[in-house]
């Protein structure tokens, strides 16, 4: 006699059933099954085995299904009444999985596999189910054994057969079709069919990542690298934390074959547990093959820490995995009597790369764009040329000369040339600026040249105005006088002494130094801009740049023209100028122009239209600028992805920005984590969204009440969706208080309305309190349309509260009043929504006839197809409750057609 009761066994089953997916759960279900067997408790034994089959499926361990499946089939013959409706459905459904499990394990013979498929066909035929899954199983078997003719035949039948209740979900069917079409080389069909299939909604746990993973190869084969990149980034974000399924294998191979080795290596490192993990042989072969494709392409000395094995170099891991892939392929071929799998694995290991695919986060250019070469020759001659070129304004060639003079060669130069080289290294950023060292170097130069350098650096220095005036007074050459005068013009404008600045511009013009004419002309336009004569300054700079200018003046001219076009909101001109600016200079000088280009793109809100420019900026900055610059450019690029609804890419590039942020970029960090929180919210990654939004609240200075209120609203919405209602309530109330502090009463009402809308159904008192507070703020609003909008929102919530309380008459009155307000705003979609809510109130009041009338009225108000499904649902329910046929109702048929 068992030393436990039926209640003990049932409790053991429930405890096991509620455990998270994993082998501990499966083993706990096995123990509960043995307890049920010891008690002779057949219904509980059935429940345990059905749960074990499901558990094995989510573990991707089809081999673990076989014993419980055989037990359940025997139990079905013994006592069909031991099965409830769900368990009967599960048995019929899981029969498909057994064929998959046998096919993916060479220990089972082809005869066993064909017998199981035959049993599946018999069972589905006997029960009247669609045989589409049978054709799918036969197509998979044909491919498995290398029978491509059979694959084409059964795929045709699969596509021609309507699905039914035992078919996989629509999205999974699409995935299967994409894989099969691609295997037959019908890549355009596969790509078109799969991409169209992504538009459908599914609650399937394996979609859309399954379709996207299947699409990788047909998209690459037809050369659609942009959509291939999107498929990879979107799918991988959905599966990156999944340690079980085999989809990730395809993404390792994708990265290997598309020039994304670093990312592929990162994915492989997250998957190293699979080197020794217990898997179905087909999955183990797939992992070993795909990992080997990557390992062939990375340095053989790279070290991997493999769980339960230890440190292995890439070469050692490649040898282990490629050998294992071929060993398993031979085992399958021995079972199948073909050479299909050895051929496939061997071909995969020899496959040539596809063209490089740019992913969401651009990498440094594989081949760096050509730069001006450094110069070889006599150091003294090079230094003299450098000084002359800088004075003539050709800073590009001068920089090449400077790059050709290593600092350790300065001792070989005359003191004045060594001083020029040392000062230029500081002023161009090659070495940090050191004021003491700068002054020491100046002592080696003639007085007039020393004054020239001081005058150039006076802007931004404390006491810079006095310094520049001194330089002008003591200068002995017109060149130095002009440099000092231009500096003083900028400083006087900064001090709002525009007349004195004009005098300096006139003085510099009168000196007419040929090498500085361009600088004077650009500074003249800049002077007008600093006086807010933007149109006049723009006309000036366009005219100036139409003529010949030395490179340094042309650089400043582009910078000014781009800034003026940005301020004047001349979007097409600004974007064209930015691209022209970048193209006008070689690297590394053009890298600096990217900073001005990205700033203009952001200020003009053109990120979505300039994705290509922003991607190039990120790639170039990785080589020629600092990580902090790259972080900023990544943030700008994320804006482009957000504007084009590519939220997965936005999340990836924001995460890269966060990784690259440097000390001193606290404000950028705030912007990055806030946007990342918003993007994660959009993607449904709510724990991450809450984490980032909390970090943003910690980073935001307390005095920025408006930004804090906006941030708290976003945080509250995430907390509400996570079911953290107390925290959400606190966040929304804090946001409402801050909005009131800022004098923005409409936003304060919005926060309270959001609070009331998100509270659980049983929090009626809190909901009512929130709308009462919101309504009390209405007199503070000035704009009539805004008052109407907020009144409508408040009334709609009051209607919902009354309907919850069963006061249907008052609920209907509130909805009628809400509809009148919404109609006055001209928002037809909102009006349809309100009418449907009224119809649902009538259904709650058992007035199906009234609900039908409201649903039909809602249909007549539809401005587009956005709410067709909602109208159809309410109308169908109202008809059902009246026992009216819906299939022949003309409006139902019209709405159904619109929905399709």
Short mmCIF file of N, CA and C in Angstrom, two decimals, residues 399-549:
data_model
loop_
_atom_site.label_atom_id
_atom_site.label_comp_id
_atom_site.label_asym_id
_atom_site.label_seq_id
_atom_site.Cartn_x
_atom_site.Cartn_y
_atom_site.Cartn_z
N UNK A 399 48.38 69.24 -41.79
CA UNK A 399 48.22 68.18 -40.80
C UNK A 399 49.00 66.94 -41.23
N UNK A 400 49.04 66.65 -42.54
CA UNK A 400 49.83 65.50 -43.00
C UNK A 400 51.31 65.71 -42.68
N UNK A 401 51.76 66.95 -42.85
CA UNK A 401 53.15 67.26 -42.50
C UNK A 401 53.37 67.08 -41.00
N UNK A 402 52.42 67.56 -40.21
CA UNK A 402 52.53 67.43 -38.76
C UNK A 402 52.56 65.96 -38.35
N UNK A 403 51.70 65.14 -38.98
CA UNK A 403 51.68 63.70 -38.67
C UNK A 403 52.99 63.02 -39.05
N UNK A 404 53.73 63.64 -39.96
CA UNK A 404 55.01 63.07 -40.40
C UNK A 404 56.17 63.45 -39.50
N UNK A 405 55.86 64.23 -38.44
CA UNK A 405 56.92 64.69 -37.52
C UNK A 405 56.68 64.13 -36.13
N UNK A 406 57.13 62.92 -35.83
CA UNK A 406 56.97 62.37 -34.47
C UNK A 406 57.59 63.31 -33.44
N UNK A 407 56.96 63.39 -32.28
CA UNK A 407 57.44 64.31 -31.24
C UNK A 407 58.87 64.00 -30.83
N UNK A 408 59.28 62.74 -30.91
CA UNK A 408 60.64 62.42 -30.48
C UNK A 408 61.70 62.91 -31.47
N UNK A 409 61.25 63.48 -32.60
CA UNK A 409 62.20 64.06 -33.55
C UNK A 409 62.36 65.57 -33.38
N UNK A 410 61.57 66.17 -32.45
CA UNK A 410 61.63 67.63 -32.29
C UNK A 410 63.03 68.12 -31.94
N UNK A 411 63.78 67.29 -31.23
CA UNK A 411 65.12 67.71 -30.83
C UNK A 411 66.04 67.90 -32.04
N UNK A 412 65.66 67.30 -33.20
CA UNK A 412 66.46 67.43 -34.41
C UNK A 412 66.12 68.68 -35.20
N UNK A 413 65.05 69.37 -34.78
CA UNK A 413 64.59 70.55 -35.50
C UNK A 413 65.15 71.82 -34.87
N UNK A 414 65.26 72.90 -35.66
CA UNK A 414 65.57 74.19 -35.04
C UNK A 414 64.51 74.50 -33.99
N UNK A 415 64.87 75.25 -32.92
CA UNK A 415 63.93 75.49 -31.82
C UNK A 415 62.59 76.09 -32.26
N UNK A 416 62.63 77.03 -33.22
CA UNK A 416 61.36 77.65 -33.62
C UNK A 416 60.45 76.65 -34.33
N UNK A 417 61.01 75.79 -35.18
CA UNK A 417 60.19 74.79 -35.87
C UNK A 417 59.67 73.73 -34.88
N UNK A 418 60.50 73.35 -33.92
CA UNK A 418 60.05 72.41 -32.88
C UNK A 418 58.90 73.02 -32.09
N UNK A 419 58.98 74.33 -31.82
CA UNK A 419 57.90 75.00 -31.08
C UNK A 419 56.62 75.00 -31.89
N UNK A 420 56.72 75.32 -33.19
CA UNK A 420 55.53 75.28 -34.06
C UNK A 420 54.89 73.89 -34.01
N UNK A 421 55.71 72.85 -34.15
CA UNK A 421 55.17 71.48 -34.15
C UNK A 421 54.50 71.15 -32.83
N UNK A 422 55.15 71.50 -31.72
CA UNK A 422 54.57 71.21 -30.40
C UNK A 422 53.26 71.94 -30.18
N UNK A 423 53.21 73.21 -30.58
CA UNK A 423 51.97 73.99 -30.39
C UNK A 423 50.85 73.43 -31.26
N UNK A 424 51.15 73.07 -32.50
CA UNK A 424 50.11 72.54 -33.38
C UNK A 424 49.58 71.19 -32.89
N UNK A 425 50.44 70.39 -32.29
CA UNK A 425 49.93 69.13 -31.73
C UNK A 425 48.89 69.40 -30.66
N UNK A 426 49.14 70.45 -29.85
CA UNK A 426 48.16 70.79 -28.81
C UNK A 426 46.88 71.36 -29.41
N UNK A 427 47.00 72.26 -30.34
CA UNK A 427 45.81 72.95 -30.86
C UNK A 427 44.97 72.07 -31.77
N UNK A 428 45.55 70.99 -32.32
CA UNK A 428 44.79 70.06 -33.15
C UNK A 428 44.31 68.84 -32.36
N UNK A 429 44.64 68.79 -31.07
CA UNK A 429 44.14 67.69 -30.25
C UNK A 429 44.95 66.43 -30.29
N UNK A 430 46.12 66.46 -30.94
CA UNK A 430 46.96 65.26 -30.95
C UNK A 430 47.49 64.94 -29.57
N UNK A 431 47.72 65.98 -28.77
CA UNK A 431 48.12 65.81 -27.37
C UNK A 431 47.28 66.77 -26.54
N UNK A 432 47.08 66.50 -25.25
CA UNK A 432 46.28 67.40 -24.42
C UNK A 432 46.92 68.79 -24.34
N UNK A 433 46.07 69.80 -24.26
CA UNK A 433 46.58 71.17 -24.15
C UNK A 433 47.13 71.40 -22.75
N UNK A 434 48.35 71.90 -22.70
CA UNK A 434 49.04 72.16 -21.43
C UNK A 434 49.43 73.64 -21.43
N UNK A 435 48.76 74.51 -20.66
CA UNK A 435 49.04 75.95 -20.69
C UNK A 435 50.50 76.28 -20.41
N UNK A 436 51.09 75.60 -19.42
CA UNK A 436 52.48 75.89 -19.08
C UNK A 436 53.42 75.51 -20.22
N UNK A 437 53.20 74.33 -20.79
CA UNK A 437 54.04 73.89 -21.91
C UNK A 437 53.85 74.81 -23.12
N UNK A 438 52.61 75.27 -23.31
CA UNK A 438 52.31 76.18 -24.41
C UNK A 438 53.13 77.46 -24.28
N UNK A 439 53.13 78.05 -23.08
CA UNK A 439 53.87 79.28 -22.86
C UNK A 439 55.37 79.05 -23.02
N UNK A 440 55.83 77.90 -22.59
CA UNK A 440 57.26 77.59 -22.73
C UNK A 440 57.65 77.51 -24.21
N UNK A 441 56.81 76.89 -25.03
CA UNK A 441 57.10 76.78 -26.45
C UNK A 441 57.08 78.15 -27.13
N UNK A 442 56.20 79.02 -26.67
CA UNK A 442 56.13 80.36 -27.28
C UNK A 442 57.43 81.13 -27.14
N UNK A 443 58.20 80.84 -26.11
CA UNK A 443 59.45 81.58 -25.89
C UNK A 443 60.46 81.32 -26.99
N UNK A 444 60.29 80.25 -27.73
CA UNK A 444 61.22 79.93 -28.81
C UNK A 444 60.85 80.61 -30.12
N UNK A 445 59.72 81.33 -30.13
CA UNK A 445 59.23 81.94 -31.36
C UNK A 445 59.46 83.45 -31.34
N UNK A 446 59.56 84.09 -32.52
CA UNK A 446 59.58 85.55 -32.56
C UNK A 446 58.32 86.10 -31.90
N UNK A 447 58.42 87.28 -31.33
CA UNK A 447 57.33 87.88 -30.55
C UNK A 447 56.03 87.94 -31.34
N UNK A 448 56.09 88.32 -32.62
CA UNK A 448 54.87 88.48 -33.40
C UNK A 448 54.16 87.14 -33.61
N UNK A 449 54.93 86.07 -33.85
CA UNK A 449 54.33 84.75 -34.01
C UNK A 449 53.72 84.26 -32.69
N UNK A 450 54.38 84.54 -31.58
CA UNK A 450 53.83 84.16 -30.28
C UNK A 450 52.51 84.87 -30.04
N UNK A 451 52.44 86.15 -30.39
CA UNK A 451 51.18 86.90 -30.25
C UNK A 451 50.08 86.30 -31.12
N UNK A 452 50.47 85.83 -32.30
CA UNK A 452 49.47 85.25 -33.22
C UNK A 452 48.83 84.00 -32.61
N UNK A 453 49.65 83.13 -32.03
CA UNK A 453 49.10 81.93 -31.38
C UNK A 453 48.22 82.31 -30.19
N UNK A 454 48.68 83.28 -29.39
CA UNK A 454 47.88 83.70 -28.22
C UNK A 454 46.54 84.26 -28.67
N UNK A 455 46.56 85.07 -29.72
CA UNK A 455 45.32 85.67 -30.20
C UNK A 455 44.33 84.60 -30.66
N UNK A 456 44.83 83.58 -31.33
CA UNK A 456 43.94 82.51 -31.81
C UNK A 456 43.28 81.78 -30.64
N UNK A 457 43.96 81.66 -29.52
CA UNK A 457 43.44 80.89 -28.39
C UNK A 457 42.69 81.75 -27.38
N UNK A 458 42.53 83.04 -27.64
CA UNK A 458 41.92 83.92 -26.65
C UNK A 458 40.44 83.66 -26.45
N UNK A 459 39.74 83.20 -27.49
CA UNK A 459 38.31 82.93 -27.37
C UNK A 459 38.10 81.77 -26.39
N UNK A 460 37.27 82.01 -25.41
CA UNK A 460 36.98 80.97 -24.43
C UNK A 460 37.85 81.01 -23.20
N UNK A 461 38.91 81.78 -23.24
CA UNK A 461 39.78 81.90 -22.07
C UNK A 461 39.27 83.00 -21.14
N UNK A 462 39.45 82.79 -19.84
CA UNK A 462 39.15 83.85 -18.89
C UNK A 462 40.14 84.99 -19.15
N UNK A 463 39.62 86.20 -19.29
CA UNK A 463 40.48 87.34 -19.64
C UNK A 463 40.88 87.35 -21.08
N UNK A 464 40.16 86.61 -21.92
CA UNK A 464 40.51 86.51 -23.33
C UNK A 464 40.40 87.83 -24.06
N UNK A 465 39.42 88.65 -23.68
CA UNK A 465 39.25 89.94 -24.35
C UNK A 465 40.48 90.81 -24.15
N UNK A 466 40.94 90.90 -22.91
CA UNK A 466 42.13 91.71 -22.61
C UNK A 466 43.35 91.14 -23.33
N UNK A 467 43.45 89.81 -23.37
CA UNK A 467 44.58 89.19 -24.04
C UNK A 467 44.59 89.54 -25.53
N UNK A 468 43.42 89.44 -26.19
CA UNK A 468 43.35 89.74 -27.61
C UNK A 468 43.66 91.21 -27.90
N UNK A 469 43.15 92.09 -27.04
CA UNK A 469 43.46 93.52 -27.20
C UNK A 469 44.96 93.76 -27.09
N UNK A 470 45.61 93.09 -26.15
CA UNK A 470 47.06 93.21 -25.97
C UNK A 470 47.79 92.70 -27.21
N UNK A 471 47.32 91.58 -27.74
CA UNK A 471 47.96 91.02 -28.93
C UNK A 471 47.85 92.00 -30.10
N UNK A 472 46.68 92.63 -30.26
CA UNK A 472 46.50 93.58 -31.35
C UNK A 472 47.43 94.78 -31.16
N UNK A 473 47.51 95.24 -29.93
CA UNK A 473 48.33 96.43 -29.67
C UNK A 473 49.81 96.18 -29.92
N UNK A 474 50.26 94.95 -29.63
CA UNK A 474 51.69 94.66 -29.72
C UNK A 474 52.09 94.01 -31.04
N UNK A 475 51.12 93.67 -31.89
CA UNK A 475 51.45 92.98 -33.14
C UNK A 475 52.30 93.86 -34.04
N UNK A 476 53.21 93.23 -34.75
CA UNK A 476 54.10 93.97 -35.65
C UNK A 476 53.86 93.63 -37.12
N UNK A 477 52.93 92.70 -37.42
CA UNK A 477 52.62 92.35 -38.80
C UNK A 477 51.12 92.44 -39.03
N UNK A 478 50.76 92.74 -40.29
CA UNK A 478 49.33 92.81 -40.60
C UNK A 478 48.66 91.45 -40.44
N UNK A 479 49.41 90.37 -40.67
CA UNK A 479 48.84 89.03 -40.50
C UNK A 479 48.38 88.86 -39.06
N UNK A 480 49.27 89.16 -38.10
CA UNK A 480 48.91 88.99 -36.69
C UNK A 480 47.83 89.98 -36.29
N UNK A 481 47.88 91.23 -36.81
CA UNK A 481 46.83 92.20 -36.50
C UNK A 481 45.47 91.69 -36.98
N UNK A 482 45.46 91.08 -38.16
CA UNK A 482 44.19 90.56 -38.68
C UNK A 482 43.65 89.43 -37.81
N UNK A 483 44.54 88.50 -37.42
CA UNK A 483 44.12 87.40 -36.55
C UNK A 483 43.56 87.94 -35.24
N UNK A 484 44.24 88.90 -34.64
CA UNK A 484 43.78 89.48 -33.37
C UNK A 484 42.46 90.22 -33.56
N UNK A 485 42.32 90.95 -34.67
CA UNK A 485 41.08 91.70 -34.92
C UNK A 485 39.90 90.76 -35.08
N UNK A 486 40.08 89.65 -35.80
CA UNK A 486 38.99 88.68 -35.97
C UNK A 486 38.60 88.06 -34.63
N UNK A 487 39.59 87.76 -33.80
CA UNK A 487 39.29 87.23 -32.47
C UNK A 487 38.51 88.26 -31.65
N UNK A 488 38.94 89.51 -31.72
CA UNK A 488 38.24 90.55 -30.96
C UNK A 488 36.81 90.75 -31.46
N UNK A 489 36.59 90.62 -32.76
CA UNK A 489 35.23 90.75 -33.28
C UNK A 489 34.30 89.72 -32.64
N UNK A 490 34.80 88.48 -32.56
CA UNK A 490 33.99 87.43 -31.93
C UNK A 490 33.77 87.71 -30.45
N UNK A 491 34.80 88.15 -29.76
CA UNK A 491 34.67 88.43 -28.33
C UNK A 491 33.76 89.62 -28.07
N UNK A 492 33.87 90.68 -28.87
CA UNK A 492 32.99 91.85 -28.69
C UNK A 492 31.54 91.48 -28.96
N UNK A 493 31.30 90.66 -30.01
CA UNK A 493 29.92 90.20 -30.27
C UNK A 493 29.39 89.41 -29.08
N UNK A 494 30.26 88.57 -28.51
CA UNK A 494 29.84 87.79 -27.35
C UNK A 494 29.48 88.66 -26.17
N UNK A 495 30.09 89.83 -26.09
CA UNK A 495 29.79 90.79 -25.01
C UNK A 495 28.72 91.79 -25.44
N UNK A 496 28.09 91.54 -26.59
CA UNK A 496 27.04 92.42 -27.14
C UNK A 496 27.57 93.82 -27.48
N UNK A 497 28.85 93.93 -27.73
CA UNK A 497 29.44 95.20 -28.19
C UNK A 497 29.58 95.11 -29.71
N UNK A 498 28.42 95.11 -30.39
CA UNK A 498 28.41 94.83 -31.81
C UNK A 498 29.08 95.93 -32.64
N UNK A 499 28.99 97.19 -32.19
CA UNK A 499 29.64 98.26 -32.94
C UNK A 499 31.15 98.10 -32.91
N UNK A 500 31.67 97.76 -31.75
CA UNK A 500 33.12 97.55 -31.66
C UNK A 500 33.53 96.34 -32.51
N UNK A 501 32.68 95.31 -32.53
CA UNK A 501 32.97 94.15 -33.37
C UNK A 501 32.99 94.56 -34.84
N UNK A 502 32.04 95.41 -35.24
CA UNK A 502 32.01 95.88 -36.63
C UNK A 502 33.30 96.62 -36.96
N UNK A 503 33.78 97.40 -35.99
CA UNK A 503 35.03 98.11 -36.22
C UNK A 503 36.19 97.17 -36.44
N UNK A 504 36.23 96.08 -35.70
CA UNK A 504 37.30 95.11 -35.88
C UNK A 504 37.21 94.42 -37.24
N UNK A 505 35.98 94.12 -37.68
CA UNK A 505 35.80 93.50 -39.00
C UNK A 505 36.29 94.46 -40.09
N UNK A 506 35.92 95.74 -39.93
CA UNK A 506 36.34 96.73 -40.93
C UNK A 506 37.85 96.89 -40.94
N UNK A 507 38.43 96.87 -39.75
CA UNK A 507 39.88 97.01 -39.65
C UNK A 507 40.58 95.82 -40.31
N UNK A 508 40.12 94.61 -40.04
CA UNK A 508 40.72 93.42 -40.65
C UNK A 508 40.59 93.46 -42.17
N UNK A 509 39.44 93.94 -42.66
CA UNK A 509 39.24 94.04 -44.11
C UNK A 509 40.21 95.03 -44.73
N UNK A 510 40.44 96.13 -44.00
CA UNK A 510 41.32 97.17 -44.56
C UNK A 510 42.77 96.70 -44.66
N UNK A 511 43.16 95.78 -43.78
CA UNK A 511 44.54 95.29 -43.83
C UNK A 511 44.77 94.42 -45.07
N UNK A 512 43.73 93.74 -45.50
CA UNK A 512 43.73 92.98 -46.76
C UNK A 512 44.93 92.05 -46.90
N UNK A 513 45.09 91.14 -45.91
CA UNK A 513 46.13 90.11 -45.99
C UNK A 513 45.63 89.01 -46.93
N UNK A 514 46.30 88.74 -48.04
CA UNK A 514 45.78 87.79 -49.04
C UNK A 514 45.41 86.43 -48.45
N UNK A 515 46.30 85.89 -47.58
CA UNK A 515 46.03 84.55 -47.02
C UNK A 515 44.80 84.53 -46.12
N UNK A 516 44.38 85.70 -45.63
CA UNK A 516 43.28 85.76 -44.65
C UNK A 516 42.00 86.38 -45.21
N UNK A 517 41.97 86.68 -46.51
CA UNK A 517 40.76 87.28 -47.07
C UNK A 517 39.54 86.38 -46.88
N UNK A 518 39.72 85.08 -47.11
CA UNK A 518 38.60 84.16 -46.92
C UNK A 518 38.12 84.13 -45.48
N UNK A 519 39.04 84.10 -44.54
CA UNK A 519 38.67 84.09 -43.12
C UNK A 519 37.91 85.35 -42.76
N UNK A 520 38.36 86.50 -43.29
CA UNK A 520 37.68 87.77 -43.00
C UNK A 520 36.27 87.76 -43.57
N UNK A 521 36.13 87.24 -44.79
CA UNK A 521 34.81 87.20 -45.42
C UNK A 521 33.85 86.31 -44.63
N UNK A 522 34.32 85.15 -44.20
CA UNK A 522 33.47 84.26 -43.40
C UNK A 522 33.13 84.91 -42.07
N UNK A 523 34.11 85.55 -41.45
CA UNK A 523 33.88 86.18 -40.15
C UNK A 523 32.89 87.34 -40.28
N UNK A 524 32.89 88.02 -41.43
CA UNK A 524 31.92 89.09 -41.66
C UNK A 524 30.50 88.54 -41.64
N UNK A 525 30.28 87.40 -42.31
CA UNK A 525 28.96 86.77 -42.28
C UNK A 525 28.61 86.28 -40.87
N UNK A 526 29.61 85.73 -40.19
CA UNK A 526 29.40 85.27 -38.81
C UNK A 526 28.99 86.43 -37.91
N UNK A 527 29.61 87.59 -38.13
CA UNK A 527 29.30 88.79 -37.35
C UNK A 527 27.83 89.17 -37.52
N UNK A 528 27.32 89.11 -38.74
CA UNK A 528 25.90 89.42 -38.97
C UNK A 528 25.01 88.39 -38.28
N UNK A 529 25.43 87.13 -38.32
CA UNK A 529 24.63 86.08 -37.67
C UNK A 529 24.57 86.29 -36.16
N UNK A 530 25.70 86.71 -35.57
CA UNK A 530 25.71 86.94 -34.12
C UNK A 530 24.82 88.10 -33.72
N UNK A 531 24.47 88.96 -34.69
CA UNK A 531 23.54 90.05 -34.42
C UNK A 531 22.11 89.65 -34.77
N UNK A 532 21.90 88.36 -35.04
CA UNK A 532 20.60 87.77 -35.35
C UNK A 532 20.05 88.19 -36.71
N UNK A 533 20.91 88.72 -37.57
CA UNK A 533 20.50 88.98 -38.95
C UNK A 533 20.79 87.71 -39.75
N UNK A 534 19.95 86.70 -39.54
CA UNK A 534 20.23 85.38 -40.10
C UNK A 534 20.11 85.37 -41.61
N UNK A 535 19.08 86.01 -42.14
CA UNK A 535 18.91 86.02 -43.59
C UNK A 535 20.07 86.75 -44.27
N UNK A 536 20.48 87.90 -43.68
CA UNK A 536 21.60 88.64 -44.26
C UNK A 536 22.88 87.84 -44.19
N UNK A 537 23.10 87.18 -43.04
CA UNK A 537 24.30 86.36 -42.89
C UNK A 537 24.30 85.21 -43.89
N UNK A 538 23.11 84.63 -44.10
CA UNK A 538 23.02 83.50 -45.03
C UNK A 538 23.34 83.94 -46.45
N UNK A 539 22.80 85.08 -46.85
CA UNK A 539 23.10 85.59 -48.19
C UNK A 539 24.60 85.84 -48.33
N UNK A 540 25.21 86.39 -47.28
CA UNK A 540 26.65 86.66 -47.32
C UNK A 540 27.47 85.38 -47.49
N UNK A 541 27.15 84.35 -46.68
CA UNK A 541 27.99 83.16 -46.68
C UNK A 541 27.82 82.36 -47.98
N UNK A 542 26.60 82.38 -48.55
CA UNK A 542 26.40 81.71 -49.84
C UNK A 542 27.24 82.40 -50.90
N UNK A 543 27.28 83.73 -50.86
CA UNK A 543 28.07 84.49 -51.82
C UNK A 543 29.56 84.21 -51.62
N UNK A 544 30.01 84.23 -50.38
CA UNK A 544 31.42 84.00 -50.09
C UNK A 544 31.86 82.63 -50.58
N UNK A 545 31.04 81.61 -50.34
CA UNK A 545 31.44 80.25 -50.68
C UNK A 545 31.36 79.95 -52.16
N UNK A 546 30.75 80.86 -52.91
CA UNK A 546 30.73 80.69 -54.37
C UNK A 546 32.09 80.98 -54.98
N UNK A 547 32.96 81.68 -54.22
CA UNK A 547 34.28 82.02 -54.72
C UNK A 547 35.34 81.06 -54.22
N UNK A 548 36.59 81.40 -54.50
CA UNK A 548 37.73 80.60 -54.07
C UNK A 548 38.04 80.91 -52.60
N UNK A 549 38.24 79.86 -51.80
CA UNK A 549 38.58 80.02 -50.38
C UNK A 549 39.66 79.03 -50.01
#
